[in-house]
Amino acid sequence: MSDEVITDVAEFNFPFKKHVTLKNVAYDNGSNWLRVTIREQRRFTIFDLDPESAADFGATLSEWAKSNQG
C-alpha cells in the first residue's frame, strides 16, 4: 500500500445544498491526482482525476460558463 499526502486545494458551496471540495493527492511514486468530493446532504460522490483529465474537465467548464453568461 502506498503512502499518500493529501492537501486542500479549494472548497465551494453550490446551489441546492451541494458542497464540493478539491484536494491534491500526492503518492509516493510521484504522481498527483485531484480528488473531487461532492456532498449532497448525506450522499457523497468522490472521484479522482489525473492532470490531463482535470485540465479537460476544467476547460469544458470554462467554455460552458463563457457561452452561457448573460
PDB file of N, CA, C and O in Angstrom:
ATOM      1  N   MET A   1       0.849  -1.174   0.000  1.00  0.00           N
ATOM      2  CA  MET A   1       0.000   0.000   0.000  1.00  0.00           C
ATOM      3  C   MET A   1       0.891   1.233   0.000  1.00  0.00           C
ATOM      4  O   MET A   1       1.863   1.304   0.730  1.00  0.00           O
ATOM      5  N   SER A   2       0.561   2.191  -0.838  1.00  0.00           N
ATOM      6  CA  SER A   2       1.410   3.380  -0.924  1.00  0.00           C
ATOM      7  C   SER A   2       0.916   4.469   0.014  1.00  0.00           C
ATOM      8  O   SER A   2      -0.262   4.551   0.331  1.00  0.00           O
ATOM      9  N   ASP A   3       1.859   5.273   0.448  1.00  0.00           N
ATOM     10  CA  ASP A   3       1.506   6.420   1.280  1.00  0.00           C
ATOM     11  C   ASP A   3       1.033   7.551   0.377  1.00  0.00           C
ATOM     12  O   ASP A   3       1.483   7.696  -0.750  1.00  0.00           O
ATOM     13  N   GLU A   4       0.132   8.341   0.880  1.00  0.00           N
ATOM     14  CA  GLU A   4      -0.356   9.484   0.132  1.00  0.00           C
ATOM     15  C   GLU A   4      -0.380  10.697   1.039  1.00  0.00           C
ATOM     16  O   GLU A   4      -0.595  10.586   2.241  1.00  0.00           O
ATOM     17  N   VAL A   5      -0.135  11.858   0.449  1.00  0.00           N
ATOM     18  CA  VAL A   5      -0.200  13.119   1.170  1.00  0.00           C
ATOM     19  C   VAL A   5      -1.341  13.915   0.533  1.00  0.00           C
ATOM     20  O   VAL A   5      -1.324  14.173  -0.672  1.00  0.00           O
ATOM     21  N   ILE A   6      -2.312  14.287   1.353  1.00  0.00           N
ATOM     22  CA  ILE A   6      -3.487  14.989   0.856  1.00  0.00           C
ATOM     23  C   ILE A   6      -3.451  16.430   1.344  1.00  0.00           C
ATOM     24  O   ILE A   6      -3.297  16.687   2.535  1.00  0.00           O
ATOM     25  N   THR A   7      -3.594  17.367   0.391  1.00  0.00           N
ATOM     26  CA  THR A   7      -3.627  18.789   0.740  1.00  0.00           C
ATOM     27  C   THR A   7      -4.862  19.438   0.107  1.00  0.00           C
ATOM     28  O   THR A   7      -5.261  19.091  -1.009  1.00  0.00           O
ATOM     29  N   ASP A   8      -5.443  20.379   0.826  1.00  0.00           N
ATOM     30  CA  ASP A   8      -6.620  21.097   0.342  1.00  0.00           C
ATOM     31  C   ASP A   8      -6.241  22.004  -0.819  1.00  0.00           C
ATOM     32  O   ASP A   8      -5.196  22.657  -0.796  1.00  0.00           O
ATOM     33  N   VAL A   9      -7.117  22.061  -1.827  1.00  0.00           N
ATOM     34  CA  VAL A   9      -6.927  22.942  -2.978  1.00  0.00           C
ATOM     35  C   VAL A   9      -7.998  24.027  -2.966  1.00  0.00           C
ATOM     36  O   VAL A   9      -7.690  25.212  -3.050  1.00  0.00           O
ATOM     37  N   ALA A  10      -9.266  23.620  -2.874  1.00  0.00           N
ATOM     38  CA  ALA A  10     -10.371  24.594  -2.902  1.00  0.00           C
ATOM     39  C   ALA A  10     -11.622  23.961  -2.309  1.00  0.00           C
ATOM     40  O   ALA A  10     -11.720  22.737  -2.185  1.00  0.00           O
ATOM     41  N   GLU A  11     -12.566  24.830  -1.962  1.00  0.00           N
ATOM     42  CA  GLU A  11     -13.839  24.408  -1.373  1.00  0.00           C
ATOM     43  C   GLU A  11     -14.929  25.325  -1.912  1.00  0.00           C
ATOM     44  O   GLU A  11     -14.722  26.537  -2.012  1.00  0.00           O
ATOM     45  N   PHE A  12     -16.075  24.744  -2.270  1.00  0.00           N
ATOM     46  CA  PHE A  12     -17.170  25.514  -2.860  1.00  0.00           C
ATOM     47  C   PHE A  12     -18.504  25.116  -2.247  1.00  0.00           C
ATOM     48  O   PHE A  12     -18.714  23.943  -1.935  1.00  0.00           O
ATOM     49  N   ASN A  13     -19.384  26.094  -2.110  1.00  0.00           N
ATOM     50  CA  ASN A  13     -20.781  25.837  -1.769  1.00  0.00           C
ATOM     51  C   ASN A  13     -21.606  26.215  -2.985  1.00  0.00           C
ATOM     52  O   ASN A  13     -21.597  27.370  -3.409  1.00  0.00           O
ATOM     53  N   PHE A  14     -22.272  25.228  -3.571  1.00  0.00           N
ATOM     54  CA  PHE A  14     -23.049  25.427  -4.786  1.00  0.00           C
ATOM     55  C   PHE A  14     -24.533  25.401  -4.468  1.00  0.00           C
ATOM     56  O   PHE A  14     -24.938  24.965  -3.382  1.00  0.00           O
ATOM     57  N   PRO A  15     -25.356  25.847  -5.420  1.00  0.00           N
ATOM     58  CA  PRO A  15     -26.808  25.811  -5.208  1.00  0.00           C
ATOM     59  C   PRO A  15     -27.304  24.393  -4.902  1.00  0.00           C
ATOM     60  O   PRO A  15     -26.633  23.402  -5.217  1.00  0.00           O
ATOM     61  N   PHE A  16     -28.474  24.355  -4.327  1.00  0.00           N
ATOM     62  CA  PHE A  16     -29.149  23.106  -3.980  1.00  0.00           C
ATOM     63  C   PHE A  16     -28.380  22.297  -2.930  1.00  0.00           C
ATOM     64  O   PHE A  16     -28.334  21.073  -2.976  1.00  0.00           O
ATOM     65  N   LYS A  17     -27.742  23.018  -2.008  1.00  0.00           N
ATOM     66  CA  LYS A  17     -27.042  22.420  -0.864  1.00  0.00           C
ATOM     67  C   LYS A  17     -25.942  21.431  -1.258  1.00  0.00           C
ATOM     68  O   LYS A  17     -25.755  20.402  -0.625  1.00  0.00           O
ATOM     69  N   LYS A  18     -25.206  21.776  -2.301  1.00  0.00           N
ATOM     70  CA  LYS A  18     -24.071  20.946  -2.709  1.00  0.00           C
ATOM     71  C   LYS A  18     -22.780  21.600  -2.224  1.00  0.00           C
ATOM     72  O   LYS A  18     -22.555  22.784  -2.420  1.00  0.00           O
ATOM     73  N   HIS A  19     -21.947  20.811  -1.573  1.00  0.00           N
ATOM     74  CA  HIS A  19     -20.662  21.267  -1.062  1.00  0.00           C
ATOM     75  C   HIS A  19     -19.578  20.453  -1.772  1.00  0.00           C
ATOM     76  O   HIS A  19     -19.610  19.222  -1.761  1.00  0.00           O
ATOM     77  N   VAL A  20     -18.625  21.151  -2.409  1.00  0.00           N
ATOM     78  CA  VAL A  20     -17.589  20.480  -3.191  1.00  0.00           C
ATOM     79  C   VAL A  20     -16.223  20.832  -2.639  1.00  0.00           C
ATOM     80  O   VAL A  20     -15.938  22.007  -2.359  1.00  0.00           O
ATOM     81  N   THR A  21     -15.389  19.819  -2.471  1.00  0.00           N
ATOM     82  CA  THR A  21     -14.001  20.053  -2.073  1.00  0.00           C
ATOM     83  C   THR A  21     -13.082  19.462  -3.132  1.00  0.00           C
ATOM     84  O   THR A  21     -13.380  18.433  -3.740  1.00  0.00           O
ATOM     85  N   LEU A  22     -11.963  20.153  -3.349  1.00  0.00           N
ATOM     86  CA  LEU A  22     -10.906  19.677  -4.238  1.00  0.00           C
ATOM     87  C   LEU A  22      -9.653  19.500  -3.397  1.00  0.00           C
ATOM     88  O   LEU A  22      -9.286  20.396  -2.630  1.00  0.00           O
ATOM     89  N   LYS A  23      -9.020  18.345  -3.550  1.00  0.00           N
ATOM     90  CA  LYS A  23      -7.800  18.059  -2.795  1.00  0.00           C
ATOM     91  C   LYS A  23      -6.759  17.450  -3.715  1.00  0.00           C
ATOM     92  O   LYS A  23      -7.096  16.688  -4.624  1.00  0.00           O
ATOM     93  N   ASN A  24      -5.503  17.807  -3.490  1.00  0.00           N
ATOM     94  CA  ASN A  24      -4.400  17.181  -4.207  1.00  0.00           C
ATOM     95  C   ASN A  24      -3.991  15.932  -3.432  1.00  0.00           C
ATOM     96  O   ASN A  24      -3.798  15.981  -2.211  1.00  0.00           O
ATOM     97  N   VAL A  25      -3.890  14.825  -4.140  1.00  0.00           N
ATOM     98  CA  VAL A  25      -3.436  13.578  -3.526  1.00  0.00           C
ATOM     99  C   VAL A  25      -2.105  13.228  -4.171  1.00  0.00           C
ATOM    100  O   VAL A  25      -2.047  12.911  -5.368  1.00  0.00           O
ATOM    101  N   ALA A  26      -1.030  13.346  -3.396  1.00  0.00           N
ATOM    102  CA  ALA A  26       0.315  13.056  -3.885  1.00  0.00           C
ATOM    103  C   ALA A  26       0.733  11.681  -3.377  1.00  0.00           C
ATOM    104  O   ALA A  26       0.711  11.430  -2.165  1.00  0.00           O
ATOM    105  N   TYR A  27       1.081  10.799  -4.297  1.00  0.00           N
ATOM    106  CA  TYR A  27       1.508   9.449  -3.943  1.00  0.00           C
ATOM    107  C   TYR A  27       3.026   9.380  -3.894  1.00  0.00           C
ATOM    108  O   TYR A  27       3.720  10.192  -4.521  1.00  0.00           O
ATOM    109  N   ASP A  28       3.538   8.401  -3.174  1.00  0.00           N
ATOM    110  CA  ASP A  28       4.984   8.292  -3.003  1.00  0.00           C
ATOM    111  C   ASP A  28       5.704   7.926  -4.309  1.00  0.00           C
ATOM    112  O   ASP A  28       6.911   8.039  -4.401  1.00  0.00           O
ATOM    113  N   ASN A  29       4.967   7.540  -5.356  1.00  0.00           N
ATOM    114  CA  ASN A  29       5.599   7.256  -6.645  1.00  0.00           C
ATOM    115  C   ASN A  29       5.751   8.514  -7.497  1.00  0.00           C
ATOM    116  O   ASN A  29       6.181   8.447  -8.645  1.00  0.00           O
ATOM    117  N   GLY A  30       5.341   9.680  -6.953  1.00  0.00           N
ATOM    118  CA  GLY A  30       5.492  10.950  -7.645  1.00  0.00           C
ATOM    119  C   GLY A  30       4.261  11.416  -8.402  1.00  0.00           C
ATOM    120  O   GLY A  30       4.261  12.517  -8.940  1.00  0.00           O
ATOM    121  N   SER A  31       3.217  10.604  -8.466  1.00  0.00           N
ATOM    122  CA  SER A  31       2.017  11.029  -9.199  1.00  0.00           C
ATOM    123  C   SER A  31       1.105  11.864  -8.304  1.00  0.00           C
ATOM    124  O   SER A  31       1.073  11.698  -7.087  1.00  0.00           O
ATOM    125  N   ASN A  32       0.392  12.787  -8.932  1.00  0.00           N
ATOM    126  CA  ASN A  32      -0.569  13.659  -8.249  1.00  0.00           C
ATOM    127  C   ASN A  32      -1.925  13.512  -8.923  1.00  0.00           C
ATOM    128  O   ASN A  32      -2.007  13.480 -10.150  1.00  0.00           O
ATOM    129  N   TRP A  33      -2.967  13.439  -8.119  1.00  0.00           N
ATOM    130  CA  TRP A  33      -4.337  13.319  -8.602  1.00  0.00           C
ATOM    131  C   TRP A  33      -5.181  14.370  -7.905  1.00  0.00           C
ATOM    132  O   TRP A  33      -4.890  14.763  -6.783  1.00  0.00           O
ATOM    133  N   LEU A  34      -6.222  14.816  -8.584  1.00  0.00           N
ATOM    134  CA  LEU A  34      -7.151  15.769  -7.987  1.00  0.00           C
ATOM    135  C   LEU A  34      -8.367  14.987  -7.489  1.00  0.00           C
ATOM    136  O   LEU A  34      -9.071  14.354  -8.281  1.00  0.00           O
ATOM    137  N   ARG A  35      -8.587  14.999  -6.185  1.00  0.00           N
ATOM    138  CA  ARG A  35      -9.740  14.306  -5.601  1.00  0.00           C
ATOM    139  C   ARG A  35     -10.890  15.294  -5.466  1.00  0.00           C
ATOM    140  O   ARG A  35     -10.774  16.331  -4.820  1.00  0.00           O
ATOM    141  N   VAL A  36     -11.992  14.981  -6.113  1.00  0.00           N
ATOM    142  CA  VAL A  36     -13.197  15.804  -6.098  1.00  0.00           C
ATOM    143  C   VAL A  36     -14.231  15.092  -5.228  1.00  0.00           C
ATOM    144  O   VAL A  36     -14.565  13.934  -5.474  1.00  0.00           O
ATOM    145  N   THR A  37     -14.707  15.792  -4.200  1.00  0.00           N
ATOM    146  CA  THR A  37     -15.744  15.243  -3.323  1.00  0.00           C
ATOM    147  C   THR A  37     -16.957  16.154  -3.387  1.00  0.00           C
ATOM    148  O   THR A  37     -16.850  17.357  -3.137  1.00  0.00           O
ATOM    149  N   ILE A  38     -18.088  15.573  -3.746  1.00  0.00           N
ATOM    150  CA  ILE A  38     -19.346  16.316  -3.821  1.00  0.00           C
ATOM    151  C   ILE A  38     -20.257  15.770  -2.730  1.00  0.00           C
ATOM    152  O   ILE A  38     -20.560  14.574  -2.706  1.00  0.00           O
ATOM    153  N   ARG A  39     -20.652  16.652  -1.818  1.00  0.00           N
ATOM    154  CA  ARG A  39     -21.567  16.249  -0.737  1.00  0.00           C
ATOM    155  C   ARG A  39     -22.927  16.882  -1.003  1.00  0.00           C
ATOM    156  O   ARG A  39     -23.054  18.083  -1.179  1.00  0.00           O
ATOM    157  N   GLU A  40     -23.939  16.029  -1.055  1.00  0.00           N
ATOM    158  CA  GLU A  40     -25.326  16.461  -1.210  1.00  0.00           C
ATOM    159  C   GLU A  40     -26.097  15.923  -0.012  1.00  0.00           C
ATOM    160  O   GLU A  40     -26.512  14.766  -0.014  1.00  0.00           O
ATOM    161  N   GLN A  41     -26.211  16.739   1.018  1.00  0.00           N
ATOM    162  CA  GLN A  41     -26.801  16.349   2.292  1.00  0.00           C
ATOM    163  C   GLN A  41     -26.059  15.130   2.837  1.00  0.00           C
ATOM    164  O   GLN A  41     -24.926  15.254   3.240  1.00  0.00           O
ATOM    165  N   ARG A  42     -26.614  13.931   2.807  1.00  0.00           N
ATOM    166  CA  ARG A  42     -25.904  12.763   3.354  1.00  0.00           C
ATOM    167  C   ARG A  42     -25.170  11.940   2.301  1.00  0.00           C
ATOM    168  O   ARG A  42     -24.449  11.011   2.629  1.00  0.00           O
ATOM    169  N   ARG A  43     -25.368  12.269   1.044  1.00  0.00           N
ATOM    170  CA  ARG A  43     -24.775  11.474  -0.037  1.00  0.00           C
ATOM    171  C   ARG A  43     -23.445  12.087  -0.483  1.00  0.00           C
ATOM    172  O   ARG A  43     -23.322  13.300  -0.628  1.00  0.00           O
ATOM    173  N   PHE A  44     -22.460  11.241  -0.706  1.00  0.00           N
ATOM    174  CA  PHE A  44     -21.137  11.666  -1.161  1.00  0.00           C
ATOM    175  C   PHE A  44     -20.814  11.025  -2.504  1.00  0.00           C
ATOM    176  O   PHE A  44     -21.090   9.842  -2.710  1.00  0.00           O
ATOM    177  N   THR A  45     -20.235  11.817  -3.395  1.00  0.00           N
ATOM    178  CA  THR A  45     -19.661  11.306  -4.639  1.00  0.00           C
ATOM    179  C   THR A  45     -18.201  11.726  -4.638  1.00  0.00           C
ATOM    180  O   THR A  45     -17.895  12.907  -4.458  1.00  0.00           O
ATOM    181  N   ILE A  46     -17.318  10.762  -4.811  1.00  0.00           N
ATOM    182  CA  ILE A  46     -15.881  11.042  -4.777  1.00  0.00           C
ATOM    183  C   ILE A  46     -15.247  10.441  -6.025  1.00  0.00           C
ATOM    184  O   ILE A  46     -15.508   9.280  -6.356  1.00  0.00           O
ATOM    185  N   PHE A  47     -14.451  11.266  -6.720  1.00  0.00           N
ATOM    186  CA  PHE A  47     -13.708  10.728  -7.859  1.00  0.00           C
ATOM    187  C   PHE A  47     -12.362  11.423  -7.948  1.00  0.00           C
ATOM    188  O   PHE A  47     -12.195  12.554  -7.500  1.00  0.00           O
ATOM    189  N   ASP A  48     -11.395  10.716  -8.507  1.00  0.00           N
ATOM    190  CA  ASP A  48     -10.038  11.220  -8.668  1.00  0.00           C
ATOM    191  C   ASP A  48      -9.764  11.459 -10.146  1.00  0.00           C
ATOM    192  O   ASP A  48     -10.146  10.642 -10.997  1.00  0.00           O
ATOM    193  N   LEU A  49      -9.099  12.580 -10.444  1.00  0.00           N
ATOM    194  CA  LEU A  49      -8.752  12.934 -11.816  1.00  0.00           C
ATOM    195  C   LEU A  49      -7.238  13.040 -11.964  1.00  0.00           C
ATOM    196  O   LEU A  49      -6.570  13.646 -11.124  1.00  0.00           O
ATOM    197  N   ASP A  50      -6.724  12.471 -13.048  1.00  0.00           N
ATOM    198  CA  ASP A  50      -5.320  12.667 -13.376  1.00  0.00           C
ATOM    199  C   ASP A  50      -5.184  14.081 -13.953  1.00  0.00           C
ATOM    200  O   ASP A  50      -6.193  14.715 -14.295  1.00  0.00           O
ATOM    201  N   PRO A  51      -3.973  14.622 -14.040  1.00  0.00           N
ATOM    202  CA  PRO A  51      -3.807  16.002 -14.501  1.00  0.00           C
ATOM    203  C   PRO A  51      -4.429  16.283 -15.875  1.00  0.00           C
ATOM    204  O   PRO A  51      -5.039  17.338 -16.084  1.00  0.00           O
ATOM    205  N   GLU A  52      -4.308  15.366 -16.823  1.00  0.00           N
ATOM    206  CA  GLU A  52      -4.869  15.591 -18.161  1.00  0.00           C
ATOM    207  C   GLU A  52      -6.397  15.650 -18.109  1.00  0.00           C
ATOM    208  O   GLU A  52      -7.011  16.529 -18.712  1.00  0.00           O
ATOM    209  N   SER A  53      -7.011  14.742 -17.371  1.00  0.00           N
ATOM    210  CA  SER A  53      -8.475  14.739 -17.248  1.00  0.00           C
ATOM    211  C   SER A  53      -8.966  15.993 -16.531  1.00  0.00           C
ATOM    212  O   SER A  53      -9.990  16.563 -16.903  1.00  0.00           O
ATOM    213  N   ALA A  54      -8.236  16.423 -15.499  1.00  0.00           N
ATOM    214  CA  ALA A  54      -8.618  17.637 -14.773  1.00  0.00           C
ATOM    215  C   ALA A  54      -8.549  18.851 -15.689  1.00  0.00           C
ATOM    216  O   ALA A  54      -9.426  19.717 -15.658  1.00  0.00           O
ATOM    217  N   ALA A  55      -7.523  18.919 -16.542  1.00  0.00           N
ATOM    218  CA  ALA A  55      -7.394  20.041 -17.484  1.00  0.00           C
ATOM    219  C   ALA A  55      -8.545  20.038 -18.486  1.00  0.00           C
ATOM    220  O   ALA A  55      -9.135  21.093 -18.772  1.00  0.00           O
ATOM    221  N   ASP A  56      -8.887  18.861 -19.021  1.00  0.00           N
ATOM    222  CA  ASP A  56     -10.007  18.761 -19.968  1.00  0.00           C
ATOM    223  C   ASP A  56     -11.327  19.156 -19.301  1.00  0.00           C
ATOM    224  O   ASP A  56     -12.132  19.890 -19.874  1.00  0.00           O
ATOM    225  N   PHE A  57     -11.542  18.667 -18.101  1.00  0.00           N
ATOM    226  CA  PHE A  57     -12.763  18.955 -17.349  1.00  0.00           C
ATOM    227  C   PHE A  57     -12.870  20.462 -17.074  1.00  0.00           C
ATOM    228  O   PHE A  57     -13.899  21.083 -17.295  1.00  0.00           O
ATOM    229  N   GLY A  58     -11.774  21.055 -16.600  1.00  0.00           N
ATOM    230  CA  GLY A  58     -11.747  22.488 -16.308  1.00  0.00           C
ATOM    231  C   GLY A  58     -11.979  23.337 -17.546  1.00  0.00           C
ATOM    232  O   GLY A  58     -12.710  24.335 -17.506  1.00  0.00           O
ATOM    233  N   ALA A  59     -11.379  22.946 -18.671  1.00  0.00           N
ATOM    234  CA  ALA A  59     -11.567  23.701 -19.919  1.00  0.00           C
ATOM    235  C   ALA A  59     -13.024  23.634 -20.367  1.00  0.00           C
ATOM    236  O   ALA A  59     -13.589  24.645 -20.804  1.00  0.00           O
ATOM    237  N   THR A  60     -13.637  22.471 -20.240  1.00  0.00           N
ATOM    238  CA  THR A  60     -15.039  22.331 -20.622  1.00  0.00           C
ATOM    239  C   THR A  60     -15.939  23.178 -19.736  1.00  0.00           C
ATOM    240  O   THR A  60     -16.871  23.840 -20.228  1.00  0.00           O
ATOM    241  N   LEU A  61     -15.670  23.199 -18.431  1.00  0.00           N
ATOM    242  CA  LEU A  61     -16.445  24.048 -17.519  1.00  0.00           C
ATOM    243  C   LEU A  61     -16.308  25.519 -17.900  1.00  0.00           C
ATOM    244  O   LEU A  61     -17.295  26.257 -17.944  1.00  0.00           O
ATOM    245  N   SER A  62     -15.088  25.958 -18.188  1.00  0.00           N
ATOM    246  CA  SER A  62     -14.849  27.360 -18.562  1.00  0.00           C
ATOM    247  C   SER A  62     -15.549  27.728 -19.864  1.00  0.00           C
ATOM    248  O   SER A  62     -16.160  28.794 -19.966  1.00  0.00           O
ATOM    249  N   GLU A  63     -15.467  26.845 -20.856  1.00  0.00           N
ATOM    250  CA  GLU A  63     -16.123  27.103 -22.135  1.00  0.00           C
ATOM    251  C   GLU A  63     -17.638  27.208 -21.951  1.00  0.00           C
ATOM    252  O   GLU A  63     -18.276  28.094 -22.524  1.00  0.00           O
ATOM    253  N   TRP A  64     -18.209  26.324 -21.162  1.00  0.00           N
ATOM    254  CA  TRP A  64     -19.645  26.347 -20.930  1.00  0.00           C
ATOM    255  C   TRP A  64     -20.040  27.655 -20.228  1.00  0.00           C
ATOM    256  O   TRP A  64     -21.009  28.308 -20.609  1.00  0.00           O
ATOM    257  N   ALA A  65     -19.279  28.039 -19.191  1.00  0.00           N
ATOM    258  CA  ALA A  65     -19.591  29.259 -18.451  1.00  0.00           C
ATOM    259  C   ALA A  65     -19.530  30.489 -19.357  1.00  0.00           C
ATOM    260  O   ALA A  65     -20.405  31.348 -19.308  1.00  0.00           O
ATOM    261  N   LYS A  66     -18.514  30.578 -20.196  1.00  0.00           N
ATOM    262  CA  LYS A  66     -18.375  31.725 -21.120  1.00  0.00           C
ATOM    263  C   LYS A  66     -19.541  31.794 -22.105  1.00  0.00           C
ATOM    264  O   LYS A  66     -20.044  32.869 -22.399  1.00  0.00           O
ATOM    265  N   SER A  67     -19.975  30.645 -22.591  1.00  0.00           N
ATOM    266  CA  SER A  67     -21.044  30.642 -23.595  1.00  0.00           C
ATOM    267  C   SER A  67     -22.425  30.842 -22.982  1.00  0.00           C
ATOM    268  O   SER A  67     -23.390  31.094 -23.709  1.00  0.00           O
ATOM    269  N   ASN A  68     -22.540  30.768 -21.661  1.00  0.00           N
ATOM    270  CA  ASN A  68     -23.848  30.918 -21.009  1.00  0.00           C
ATOM    271  C   ASN A  68     -23.939  32.144 -20.112  1.00  0.00           C
ATOM    272  O   ASN A  68     -24.903  32.264 -19.353  1.00  0.00           O
ATOM    273  N   GLN A  69     -22.973  33.040 -20.188  1.00  0.00           N
ATOM    274  CA  GLN A  69     -23.067  34.280 -19.417  1.00  0.00           C
ATOM    275  C   GLN A  69     -24.054  35.209 -20.085  1.00  0.00           C
ATOM    276  O   GLN A  69     -24.102  35.310 -21.301  1.00  0.00           O
ATOM    277  N   GLY A  70     -24.866  35.868 -19.267  1.00  0.00           N
ATOM    278  CA  GLY A  70     -25.905  36.739 -19.796  1.00  0.00           C
ATOM    279  C   GLY A  70     -25.381  38.054 -20.165  1.00  0.00           C
ATOM    280  O   GLY A  70     -25.779  38.912 -20.778  1.00  0.00           O
TER     281      GLY A  70
END
